[in-house]
Amino acid sequence: MVIGIIGAGIAGLTAGKILAQKGHEVIVIEKSRGFGGRLSTRYAGEDLKIKVDHGAPYIQCKGEEFTSFVAEMQGKGILEPWTDSFSFFNDDGFFEQHPSREKIMSYMAPNGMNKIGQDLSRWVDFRSGKQVGGITTVASGSRRKRPWILNMTDISVLEVDALIMAVPAVQASGLLQTSQDETPVRALHVKTSTIGYDSIFTLMASFGDREVPEWKGIACDHEVLGFISNESSKRDNGELTLVAHANANFSHRHRDSPKDIVEQLMTKAMSEVLGSWAETPYWSQVHFWRYGRAKNFIDAPFLESTYDEAPLALIGDYFQGNSVESAYISGKRLAEHWLTKLPI
Ligand SMILES: Cc1cc2nc3c(=O)[nH]c(=O)nc-3n(C[C@H](O)[C@H](O)[C@H](O)COP(=O)(O)OP(=O)(O)OC[C@H]3O[C@@H](n4cnc5c(N)ncnc54)[C@H](O)[C@@H]3O)c2cc1C
């Protein structure tokens, strides 16, 4: 079968790899240039030599299946243990070790988080820089051979036998609404439309040849910041590079503010945590994650339409969590289910 997957995050690429390994023809459509979705790496600075993870800074494992996946990625040199406890900052100051958080290993990607997506994408036909603007089911009896048509925003189309939406719930809702089709698709829309997201502003900043601090990451109880990642403790960027993630309240309050104002506020906040030197980065950039982390979840590993003539399923982190692990498990569960259900 030709299976179309919208979204090259870890959920879409995990499902795609499993289905392709068993003989399905899998085409993954991704609107941005790279793979990995929110597991992403920005190339910055002069000659784009600097790599910073501006999405998820680290990965943690709870269950056995994801622990095995992380071990596989370690075997390939894509992931490495980073730290089992982050530092902490609040009104009382800086603490080397978080005073109350349980120790758990966090893994980082020495060559950038996007290497995970790059590795998974080797099994599929990956088409980047293409955005799906709408979906149509083909009426039975039509001359078209495949039941789904994906309409791209560049007006090209792609026909597939089965469709997986591996995008944040709000974006999945928008795509489902473009379908002319009835009840089975609408029923999925009703469920995805209940999911909300916290937005996240992310500040990437570099500080030249300043000494790299000992700490790996700082969990912040601060009115602006939630976490600061020491990217230079993951890889030698040639200069000290830090990434600060704003908390949900600040990001929501400033969602319509100009980026240069947000950049100023976040730089000032970073200097409150780290010291006045952090107020004058050599370069900095802000990224806005509109759909940063799901606030509520669907209590199932995936959703599927009941209309078997045009198979359609939704996967992603918002199924049973809001983490890299929940996205991986969602993609894996659906792929295992479709291997038993759909003919090759
Ligand atoms: C700043 C930040 C920090 C985070 N920190 C952590 C952390 O520490 N630990 C953790 O476990 N998780 C963290 N997360 C969450 C984690 O990154 C996500 O849960 C996970 O990566 C989501 O994977 P996914 O495959 O479900 O979706 P995504 O990674 O969002 O992938 C969806 C893909 O679909 C593409 N797309 C969307 N619409 C279309 C369309 N119409 N056509 C084509 N392509 C489309 C998008 O471009 C994207 O690449 C963080 C997230 C952010 C933003």
Coordinates of C-alpha atoms in Angstrom, one line a residue, residues 131-312:
Q131 CA 2.8 21.6 3.3
V132 CA -0.4 19.7 3.1
G133 CA -3.2 22.3 2.9
G134 CA -6.2 19.9 2.7
I135 CA -7.3 16.3 2.3
T136 CA -10.0 14.8 0.1
T137 CA -11.5 11.3 0.1
V138 CA -12.3 10.0 -3.4
A139 CA -15.8 8.8 -3.9
S140 CA -16.1 5.1 -4.7
G141 CA -16.5 4.6 -8.5
S142 CA -14.2 7.5 -9.3
R143 CA -11.5 7.1 -11.9
R144 CA -8.8 7.9 -9.3
K145 CA -7.0 4.8 -8.1
R146 CA -6.3 5.7 -4.5
P147 CA -8.8 6.8 -1.8
W148 CA -7.0 9.8 -0.4
I149 CA -5.8 13.0 -2.2
L150 CA -3.5 15.3 -0.3
N151 CA -3.7 18.8 -1.6
M152 CA -0.4 20.7 -1.1
T153 CA -0.3 24.5 -0.6
D154 CA 1.9 24.6 -3.8
I155 CA -1.2 23.2 -5.6
S156 CA 0.4 19.8 -6.3
V157 CA -1.4 16.7 -5.2
L158 CA -0.5 13.3 -3.9
E159 CA -2.7 10.2 -4.0
V160 CA -2.3 7.6 -1.2
D161 CA -4.1 4.5 -0.1
A162 CA -3.9 5.3 3.6
L163 CA -3.2 8.4 5.5
I164 CA -1.5 9.2 8.9
M165 CA -1.6 12.6 10.4
A166 CA 1.4 13.0 12.7
V167 CA 1.1 16.7 13.5
P168 CA 0.0 18.6 16.7
A169 CA -3.7 18.1 17.4
V170 CA -4.7 21.7 16.5
Q171 CA -3.1 21.3 13.1
A172 CA -4.7 17.8 12.7
S173 CA -8.1 19.4 13.5
G174 CA -7.5 22.1 10.8
L175 CA -6.7 19.4 8.2
L176 CA -9.6 17.2 9.1
Q177 CA -12.0 20.1 8.7
T178 CA -10.9 20.5 5.0
S179 CA -12.2 17.0 4.3
Q180 CA -15.6 17.1 2.5
D181 CA -16.3 13.8 4.2
E182 CA -18.7 13.0 6.7
T183 CA -19.1 11.4 10.0
P184 CA -16.0 9.2 10.5
V185 CA -13.6 12.1 9.8
R186 CA -15.8 14.6 11.8
A187 CA -15.7 12.2 14.8
L188 CA -11.9 12.5 14.8
H189 CA -12.1 16.3 14.6
V190 CA -14.4 16.4 17.6
K191 CA -11.7 14.6 19.7
T192 CA -8.6 16.5 18.5
S193 CA -10.4 19.9 19.0
T194 CA -10.4 19.3 22.8
I195 CA -6.5 19.4 23.0
G196 CA -4.8 22.6 23.9
Y197 CA -1.2 23.6 23.8
D198 CA 1.3 25.7 25.8
S199 CA 3.3 27.9 23.5
I200 CA 7.1 28.3 24.2
F201 CA 9.5 31.1 23.3
T202 CA 13.0 29.9 22.9
L203 CA 16.1 32.2 23.0
M204 CA 19.3 30.9 21.4
A205 CA 22.4 32.9 22.4
S206 CA 26.1 32.8 22.1
F207 CA 28.8 34.4 24.3
G208 CA 32.1 34.0 22.4
D209 CA 35.1 32.5 24.2
R210 CA 33.6 32.8 27.6
E211 CA 34.4 29.7 29.8
V212 CA 31.8 26.9 29.5
P213 CA 29.9 26.6 32.9
E214 CA 30.0 23.3 34.8
W215 CA 26.2 22.9 34.8
K216 CA 24.3 21.1 32.0
G217 CA 20.9 22.6 32.4
I218 CA 19.1 24.8 34.9
A219 CA 15.4 24.2 35.8
C220 CA 14.2 27.8 36.6
D221 CA 11.4 28.8 38.9
H222 CA 11.5 32.3 37.4
E223 CA 8.8 34.7 36.1
V224 CA 10.1 34.4 32.6
L225 CA 12.2 31.3 32.2
G226 CA 11.5 27.6 32.7
F227 CA 14.8 26.0 31.6
I228 CA 18.3 27.0 30.4
S229 CA 20.3 24.4 28.4
N230 CA 24.1 24.6 28.2
E231 CA 24.4 23.5 24.5
S232 CA 28.2 23.8 24.9
S233 CA 28.2 20.9 27.3
K234 CA 26.7 18.7 24.5
R235 CA 29.2 19.6 21.8
D236 CA 32.1 22.0 21.1
N237 CA 30.5 24.9 19.3
G238 CA 33.7 26.9 19.3
E239 CA 31.9 29.5 21.5
L240 CA 29.7 29.3 24.6
T241 CA 26.1 28.7 23.4
L242 CA 23.0 28.6 25.6
V243 CA 19.3 28.1 24.9
A244 CA 16.7 29.4 27.3
H245 CA 13.0 28.3 27.1
A246 CA 10.4 30.7 28.5
N247 CA 7.7 29.4 30.8
A248 CA 4.1 28.9 29.6
N249 CA 2.7 32.1 31.2
F250 CA 5.3 34.4 29.7
S251 CA 5.0 32.8 26.3
H252 CA 1.2 33.1 26.3
R253 CA 1.3 36.7 27.5
H254 CA 3.8 37.7 24.8
R255 CA 2.5 35.5 21.9
D256 CA 1.7 38.7 19.9
S257 CA 4.6 40.8 21.0
P258 CA 7.3 41.7 18.4
K259 CA 10.2 39.2 18.6
D260 CA 12.8 41.8 19.4
I261 CA 10.9 42.8 22.5
V262 CA 10.7 39.1 23.6
E263 CA 14.4 38.7 22.9
Q264 CA 15.2 41.7 25.1
L265 CA 13.0 40.4 28.0
M266 CA 14.4 36.9 27.8
T267 CA 18.0 38.1 27.6
K268 CA 17.5 40.2 30.7
A269 CA 15.8 37.3 32.4
M270 CA 18.8 35.1 31.6
S271 CA 21.2 37.6 33.1
E272 CA 19.1 37.5 36.3
V273 CA 19.7 33.8 36.6
L274 CA 23.3 33.7 35.3
G275 CA 24.8 37.1 36.1
S276 CA 25.2 40.4 34.2
W277 CA 27.6 38.9 31.6
A278 CA 24.6 37.1 30.0
E279 CA 22.9 40.4 29.2
T280 CA 25.2 41.0 26.1
P281 CA 25.3 37.9 23.9
Y282 CA 27.4 38.0 20.7
W283 CA 24.4 36.9 18.8
S284 CA 20.9 35.8 19.7
Q285 CA 17.7 34.6 18.0
V286 CA 14.2 33.9 19.2
H287 CA 12.0 31.1 18.0
F288 CA 8.3 30.8 18.8
W289 CA 6.8 27.3 19.2
R290 CA 3.0 28.0 18.9
Y291 CA 2.3 24.3 19.7
G292 CA 5.1 23.7 22.2
R293 CA 3.6 21.1 24.6
A294 CA 0.1 19.6 24.8
K295 CA -1.8 20.6 28.0
N296 CA -4.2 17.6 27.9
F297 CA -4.0 14.2 26.3
I298 CA -6.1 11.6 24.5
D299 CA -6.3 8.5 26.6
A300 CA -5.4 6.0 23.7
P301 CA -2.2 5.5 21.8
F302 CA -3.8 6.7 18.5
L303 CA -7.1 7.5 16.8
E304 CA -8.4 5.8 13.7
S305 CA -11.3 6.5 11.4
T306 CA -14.0 3.8 11.2
Y307 CA -14.2 4.2 7.4
D308 CA -12.1 1.2 6.3
E309 CA -12.2 2.0 2.6
A310 CA -10.0 5.1 3.2
P311 CA -7.8 4.3 6.2
L312 CA -7.0 7.3 8.3

